[in-house]
Coordinates of C-alpha atoms in Angstrom, one line a residue:
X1 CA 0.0 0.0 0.0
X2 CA 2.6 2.4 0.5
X3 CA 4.1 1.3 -2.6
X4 CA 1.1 2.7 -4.3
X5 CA 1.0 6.0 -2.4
X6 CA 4.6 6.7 -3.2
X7 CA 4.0 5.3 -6.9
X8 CA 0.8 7.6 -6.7
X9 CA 2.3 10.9 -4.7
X10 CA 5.6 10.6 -7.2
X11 CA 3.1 10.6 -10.5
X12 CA 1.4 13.6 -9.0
X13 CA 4.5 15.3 -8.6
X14 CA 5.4 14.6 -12.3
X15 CA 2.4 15.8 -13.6
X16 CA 2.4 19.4 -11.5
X17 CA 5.9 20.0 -12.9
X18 CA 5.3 19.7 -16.3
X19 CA 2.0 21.1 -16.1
X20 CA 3.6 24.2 -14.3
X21 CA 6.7 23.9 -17.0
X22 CA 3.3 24.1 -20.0
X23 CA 1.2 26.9 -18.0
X24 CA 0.9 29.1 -20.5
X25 CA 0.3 26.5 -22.9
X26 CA -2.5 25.6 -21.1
X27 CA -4.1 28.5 -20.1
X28 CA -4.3 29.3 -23.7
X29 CA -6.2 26.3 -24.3
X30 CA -8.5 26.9 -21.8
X31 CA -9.5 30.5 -22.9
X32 CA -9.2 30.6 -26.8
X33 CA -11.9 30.0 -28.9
X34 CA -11.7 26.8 -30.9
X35 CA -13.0 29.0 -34.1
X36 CA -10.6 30.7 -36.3
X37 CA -12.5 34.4 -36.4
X38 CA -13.5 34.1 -40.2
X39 CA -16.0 31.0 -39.3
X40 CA -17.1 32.7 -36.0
X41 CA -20.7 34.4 -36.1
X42 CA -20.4 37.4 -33.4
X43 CA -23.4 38.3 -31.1
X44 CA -25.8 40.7 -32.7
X45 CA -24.3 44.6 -32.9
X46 CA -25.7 46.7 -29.8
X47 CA -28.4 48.9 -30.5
X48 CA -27.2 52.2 -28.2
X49 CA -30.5 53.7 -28.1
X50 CA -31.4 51.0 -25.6
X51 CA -31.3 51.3 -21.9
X52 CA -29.4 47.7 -21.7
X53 CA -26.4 48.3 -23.5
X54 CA -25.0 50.8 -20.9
X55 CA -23.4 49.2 -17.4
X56 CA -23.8 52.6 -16.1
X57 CA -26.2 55.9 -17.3
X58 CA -27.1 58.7 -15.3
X59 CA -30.8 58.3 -16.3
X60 CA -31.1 55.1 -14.1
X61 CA -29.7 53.6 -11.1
X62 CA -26.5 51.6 -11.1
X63 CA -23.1 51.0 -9.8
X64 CA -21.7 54.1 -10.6
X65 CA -24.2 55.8 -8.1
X66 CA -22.2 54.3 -4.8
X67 CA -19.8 55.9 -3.1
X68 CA -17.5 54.6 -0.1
X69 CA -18.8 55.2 3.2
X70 CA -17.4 57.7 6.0
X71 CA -15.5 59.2 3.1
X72 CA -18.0 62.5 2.5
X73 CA -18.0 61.5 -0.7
X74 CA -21.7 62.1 -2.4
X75 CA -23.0 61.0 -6.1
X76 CA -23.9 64.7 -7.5
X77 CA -24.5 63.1 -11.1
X78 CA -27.7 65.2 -11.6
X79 CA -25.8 68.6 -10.8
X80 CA -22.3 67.6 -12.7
X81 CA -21.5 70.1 -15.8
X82 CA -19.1 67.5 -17.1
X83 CA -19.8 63.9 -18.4
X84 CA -17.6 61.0 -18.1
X85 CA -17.4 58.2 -21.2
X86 CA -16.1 55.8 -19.2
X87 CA -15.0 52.7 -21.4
X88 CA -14.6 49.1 -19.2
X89 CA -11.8 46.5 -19.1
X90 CA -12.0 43.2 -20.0
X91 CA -14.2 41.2 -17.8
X92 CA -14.8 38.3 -20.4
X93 CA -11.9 35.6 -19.0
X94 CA -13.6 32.8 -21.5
X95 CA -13.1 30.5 -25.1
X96 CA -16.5 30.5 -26.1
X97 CA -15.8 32.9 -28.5
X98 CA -13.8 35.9 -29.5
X99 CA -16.3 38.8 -28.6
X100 CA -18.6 39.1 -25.9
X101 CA -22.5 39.2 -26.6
X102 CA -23.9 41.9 -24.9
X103 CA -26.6 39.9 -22.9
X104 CA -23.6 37.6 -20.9
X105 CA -24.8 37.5 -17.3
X106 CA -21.2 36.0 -16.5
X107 CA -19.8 39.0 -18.1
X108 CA -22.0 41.6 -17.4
X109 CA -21.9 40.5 -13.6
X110 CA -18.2 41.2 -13.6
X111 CA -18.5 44.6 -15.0
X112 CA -21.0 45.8 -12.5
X113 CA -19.6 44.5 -9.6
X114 CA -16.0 45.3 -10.6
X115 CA -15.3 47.9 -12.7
X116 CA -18.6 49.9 -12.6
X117 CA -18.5 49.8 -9.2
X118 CA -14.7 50.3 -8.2
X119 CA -13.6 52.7 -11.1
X120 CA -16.5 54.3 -12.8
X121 CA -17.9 55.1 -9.7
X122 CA -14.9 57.9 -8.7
X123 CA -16.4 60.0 -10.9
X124 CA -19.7 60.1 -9.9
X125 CA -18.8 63.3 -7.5
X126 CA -17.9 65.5 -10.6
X127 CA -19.3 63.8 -13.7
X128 CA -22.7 61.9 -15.2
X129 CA -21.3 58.8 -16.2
X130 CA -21.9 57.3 -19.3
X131 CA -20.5 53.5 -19.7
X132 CA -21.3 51.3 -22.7
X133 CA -21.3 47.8 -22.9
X134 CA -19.9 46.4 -26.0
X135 CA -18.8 43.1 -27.5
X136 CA -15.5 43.3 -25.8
X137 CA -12.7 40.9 -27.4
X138 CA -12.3 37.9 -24.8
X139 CA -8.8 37.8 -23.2
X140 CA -7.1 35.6 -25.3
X141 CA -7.4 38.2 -28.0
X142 CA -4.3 39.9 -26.1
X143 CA -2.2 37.2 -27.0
X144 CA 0.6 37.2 -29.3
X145 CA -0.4 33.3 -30.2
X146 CA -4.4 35.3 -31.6
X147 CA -2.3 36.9 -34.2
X148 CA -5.1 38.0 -36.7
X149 CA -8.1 36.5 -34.9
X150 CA -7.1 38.5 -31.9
X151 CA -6.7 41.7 -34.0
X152 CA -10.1 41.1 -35.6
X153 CA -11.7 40.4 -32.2
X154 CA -10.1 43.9 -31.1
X155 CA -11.5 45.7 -33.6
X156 CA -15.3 44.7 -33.8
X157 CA -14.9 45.4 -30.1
X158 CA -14.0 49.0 -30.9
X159 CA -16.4 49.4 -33.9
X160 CA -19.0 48.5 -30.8
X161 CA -17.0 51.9 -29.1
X162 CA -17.2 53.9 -31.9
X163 CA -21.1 53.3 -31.7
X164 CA -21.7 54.1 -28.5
X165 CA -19.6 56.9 -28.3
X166 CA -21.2 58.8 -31.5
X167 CA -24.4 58.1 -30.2
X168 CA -23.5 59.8 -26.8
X169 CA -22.1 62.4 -28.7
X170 CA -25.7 62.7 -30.6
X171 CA -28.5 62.4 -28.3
X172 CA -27.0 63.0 -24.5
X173 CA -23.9 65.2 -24.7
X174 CA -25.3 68.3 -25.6
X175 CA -21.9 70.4 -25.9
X176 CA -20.8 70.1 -22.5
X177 CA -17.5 69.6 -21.6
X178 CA -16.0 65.4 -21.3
X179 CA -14.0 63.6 -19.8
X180 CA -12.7 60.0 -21.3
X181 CA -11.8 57.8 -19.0
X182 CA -10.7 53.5 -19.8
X183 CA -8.8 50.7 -18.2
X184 CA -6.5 48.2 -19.9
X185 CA -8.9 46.5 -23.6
X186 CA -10.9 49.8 -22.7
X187 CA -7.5 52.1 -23.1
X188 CA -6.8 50.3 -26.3
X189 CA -10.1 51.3 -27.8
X190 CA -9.6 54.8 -26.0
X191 CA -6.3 55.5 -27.5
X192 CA -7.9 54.9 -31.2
X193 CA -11.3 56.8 -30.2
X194 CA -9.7 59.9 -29.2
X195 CA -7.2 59.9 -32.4
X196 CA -10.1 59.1 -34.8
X197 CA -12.7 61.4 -33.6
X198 CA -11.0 63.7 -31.1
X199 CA -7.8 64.3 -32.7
X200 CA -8.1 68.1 -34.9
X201 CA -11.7 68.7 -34.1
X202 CA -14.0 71.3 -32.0
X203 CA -14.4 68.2 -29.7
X204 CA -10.5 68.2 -28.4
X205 CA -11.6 72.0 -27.2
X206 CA -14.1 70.2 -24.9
X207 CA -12.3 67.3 -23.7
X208 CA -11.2 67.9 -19.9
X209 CA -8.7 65.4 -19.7
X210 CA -8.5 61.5 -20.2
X211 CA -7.6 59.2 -17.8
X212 CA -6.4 56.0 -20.1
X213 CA -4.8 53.8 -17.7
X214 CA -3.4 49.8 -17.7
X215 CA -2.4 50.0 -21.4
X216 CA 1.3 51.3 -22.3
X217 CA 1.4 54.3 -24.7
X218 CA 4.9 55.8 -25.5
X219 CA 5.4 60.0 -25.3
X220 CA 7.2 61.9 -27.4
X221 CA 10.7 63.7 -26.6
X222 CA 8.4 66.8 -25.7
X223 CA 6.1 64.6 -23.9
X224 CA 3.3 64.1 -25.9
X225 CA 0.9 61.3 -27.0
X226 CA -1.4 60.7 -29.3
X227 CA -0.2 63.4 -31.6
X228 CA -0.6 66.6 -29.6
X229 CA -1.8 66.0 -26.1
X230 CA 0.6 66.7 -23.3
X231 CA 1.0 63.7 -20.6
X232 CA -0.7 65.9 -17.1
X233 CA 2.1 66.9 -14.9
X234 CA -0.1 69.1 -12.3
X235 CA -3.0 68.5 -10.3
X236 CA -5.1 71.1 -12.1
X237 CA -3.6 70.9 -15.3
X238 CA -6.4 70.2 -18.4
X239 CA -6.2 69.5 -22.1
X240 CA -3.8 66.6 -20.8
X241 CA -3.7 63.1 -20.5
X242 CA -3.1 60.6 -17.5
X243 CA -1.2 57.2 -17.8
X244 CA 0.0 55.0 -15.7
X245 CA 0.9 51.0 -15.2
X246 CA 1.1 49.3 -12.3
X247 CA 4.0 47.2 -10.9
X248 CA 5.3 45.9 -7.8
X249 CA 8.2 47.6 -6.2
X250 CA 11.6 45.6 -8.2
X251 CA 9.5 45.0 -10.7
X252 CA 11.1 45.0 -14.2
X253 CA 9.2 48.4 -16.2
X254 CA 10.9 47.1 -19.8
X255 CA 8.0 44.4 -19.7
X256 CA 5.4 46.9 -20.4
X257 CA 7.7 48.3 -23.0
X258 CA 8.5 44.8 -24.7
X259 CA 5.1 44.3 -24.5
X260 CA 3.6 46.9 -26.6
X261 CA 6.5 46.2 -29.0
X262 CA 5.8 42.6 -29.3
X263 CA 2.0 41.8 -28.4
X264 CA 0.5 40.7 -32.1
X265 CA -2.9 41.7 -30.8
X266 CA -1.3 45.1 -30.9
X267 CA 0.0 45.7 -34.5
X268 CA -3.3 48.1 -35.5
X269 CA -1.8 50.9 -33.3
X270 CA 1.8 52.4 -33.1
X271 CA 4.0 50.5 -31.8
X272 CA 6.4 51.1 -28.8
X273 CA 9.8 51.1 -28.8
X274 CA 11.4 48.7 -26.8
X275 CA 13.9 51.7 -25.7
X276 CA 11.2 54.0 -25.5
X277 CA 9.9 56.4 -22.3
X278 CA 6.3 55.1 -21.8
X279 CA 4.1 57.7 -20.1
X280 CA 3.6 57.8 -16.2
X281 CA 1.5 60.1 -14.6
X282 CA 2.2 59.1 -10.5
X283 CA -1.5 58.9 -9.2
X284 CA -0.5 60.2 -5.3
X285 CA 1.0 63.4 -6.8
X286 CA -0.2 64.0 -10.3
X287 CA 3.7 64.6 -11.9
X288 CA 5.7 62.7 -13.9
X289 CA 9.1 63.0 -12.3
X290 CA 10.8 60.0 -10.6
X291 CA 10.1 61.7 -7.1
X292 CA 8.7 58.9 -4.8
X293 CA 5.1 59.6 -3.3
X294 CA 5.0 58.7 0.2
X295 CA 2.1 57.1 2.1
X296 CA 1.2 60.4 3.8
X297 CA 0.4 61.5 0.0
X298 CA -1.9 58.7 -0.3
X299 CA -5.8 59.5 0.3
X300 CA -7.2 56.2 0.3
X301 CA -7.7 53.0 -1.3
X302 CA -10.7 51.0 -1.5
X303 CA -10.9 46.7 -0.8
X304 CA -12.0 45.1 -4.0
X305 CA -15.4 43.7 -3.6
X306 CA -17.4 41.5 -5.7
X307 CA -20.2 41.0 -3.0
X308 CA -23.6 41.9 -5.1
X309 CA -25.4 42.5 -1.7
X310 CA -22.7 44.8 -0.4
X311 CA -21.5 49.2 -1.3
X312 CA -18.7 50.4 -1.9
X313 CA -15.9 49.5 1.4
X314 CA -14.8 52.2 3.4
X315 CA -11.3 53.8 2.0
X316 CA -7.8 53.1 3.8
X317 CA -5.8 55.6 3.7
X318 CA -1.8 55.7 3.7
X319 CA -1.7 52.4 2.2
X320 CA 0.8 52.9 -0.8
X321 CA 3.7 55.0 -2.0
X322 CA 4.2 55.1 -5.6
X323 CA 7.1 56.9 -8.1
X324 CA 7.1 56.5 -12.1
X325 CA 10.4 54.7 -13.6

């Protein structure tokens, strides 16, 4: 018998080494669509004019209305003189196909409960928030291995956008200044929104800033991006843009860099140099210098929390220090 157990405990061992040494490999099976993208039939195109194809609209309730509490924060949507078009990350993890439908309860459970509720909701004190859903490109599409069908999943996801973007624009906008704000798939599609339809018209007059963050976007030698916005280097500073990715103290910054450079799902924007400066706005201090943020610069963090039932957590303050490299 213990023969068997040692027979049993040393095949176990085999098989978590090589399927830690394959990892990758097999996390790409488990998330890529078995269909190259010319056989796949995406869900039906959203229809922007109806309620259900926003996570978050200032015309009804939703996750964007919460705010932490014992923060004095308060949700003053229906006096804000600015709008927010606030574009989501992905929150589609699956390989049952390359876009998102609209109508995913998975999906659209993650959005609400995480990124409606944790990022779209900061704005809620200055802004009405305007957040589409769209047929976001599932995460394998970030893969160098997706090659085309990732790049084609990409855009349909941005078409989607586009949409919902120019029908803001059209029926609830009504001249008043924006802001554009996006998180990692949602930058992508931001980057490529604001130099399509932004870019050299009345609207870059009216845009307050854009907040385009988890996504790597190299500057200029005069700091720019995205042709002529400057990279916000002062709290109050607007016309501007804010970036930022995250790391871990000793983590290695070149990855983000290699990254942009290498990523196939990437090859319908500009590329990054590998030596390249990619912009970093520090979030504690709002300047781009190497100068290190100390927690005492730190207002407050919220816990992540998925609970349906349950608000926003209370902030806790003086948790992090962060500095750009």
């Amino acid at each position: 018998m213990k023969r068997y157990l040692l027979y049993g405990l040393i095949s176990l061992a085999i098989i978590g080494t090589v399927a830690f040494g394959f990892r990758r490999e097999i996390l790409m099976y488990m998330i890529t669509p078995g269909d190259e993208f010319a056989a796949y039939q995406p869900p039906p195109a959203p229809d922007y004019a109806d309620p259900a194809t926003w996570a978050a609209h200032p015309d009804r309730a939703d996750n964007a209305d919460l705010v932490p509490p014992v923060s004095g924060a308060e949700n003053r949507q229906a006096l804000a003189k600015v709008d927010v078009f606030y574009i989501h990350p992905t929150t589609n993890y699956r390989g049952n196909g390359w876009n998102a439908a609209l109508d995913d309860p998975r999906v659209n459970q993650i959005t609400d409960q995480g990124t409606i509720k944790h990022q779209a909701s900061a704005f809620n004190g200055c802004c009405r928030i305007f957040a589409p859903r769209y047929r976001q490109a599932t995460l394998a599409a970030f893969m160098a291995e997706a090659g085309q069908n990732g790049r084609l999943a990409l855009e349909l996801a941005y078409q989607d956008v586009r949409a919902a973007f120019d029908y803001y624009l059209q029926h609830e906008n009504g001249g008043r200044p924006f802001i554009i704000a996006s998180h990692s798939q949602g930058t992508r599609h931001a980057y490529k929104l604001i130099s399509e339809t932004i870019n050299g018209t009345p609207l870059a007059d009216r845009l307050v800033a854009a907040y385009l963050i988890g996504f790597p976007r190299q500057i200029t030698d005069d700091g720019r991006m995205l042709g002529h916005w400057q990279v916000c280097d002062a709290p109050a500073q607007t016309g501007c843009i804010v970036s930022w990715n995250t790391m871990l103290e000793g983590g290695d910054p070149t990855q983000f860099r290699n990254g942009v450079a290498t990523n196939g799902a990437l090859d319908t924007l500009p590329r990054t140099a590998p030596d390249g400066q990619i912009a970093c706005v520090n979030p504690l201090s709002w300047r781009t210098d190497n100068a290190r943020a100390g927690r005492q610069s730190h207002l407050g963090a919220i816990p992540f929390s998925r609970d349906a039932d349950s608000g926003i957590p209370e902030p806790r303050p003086e948790l992090l220090e962060a500095w750009c490299e």
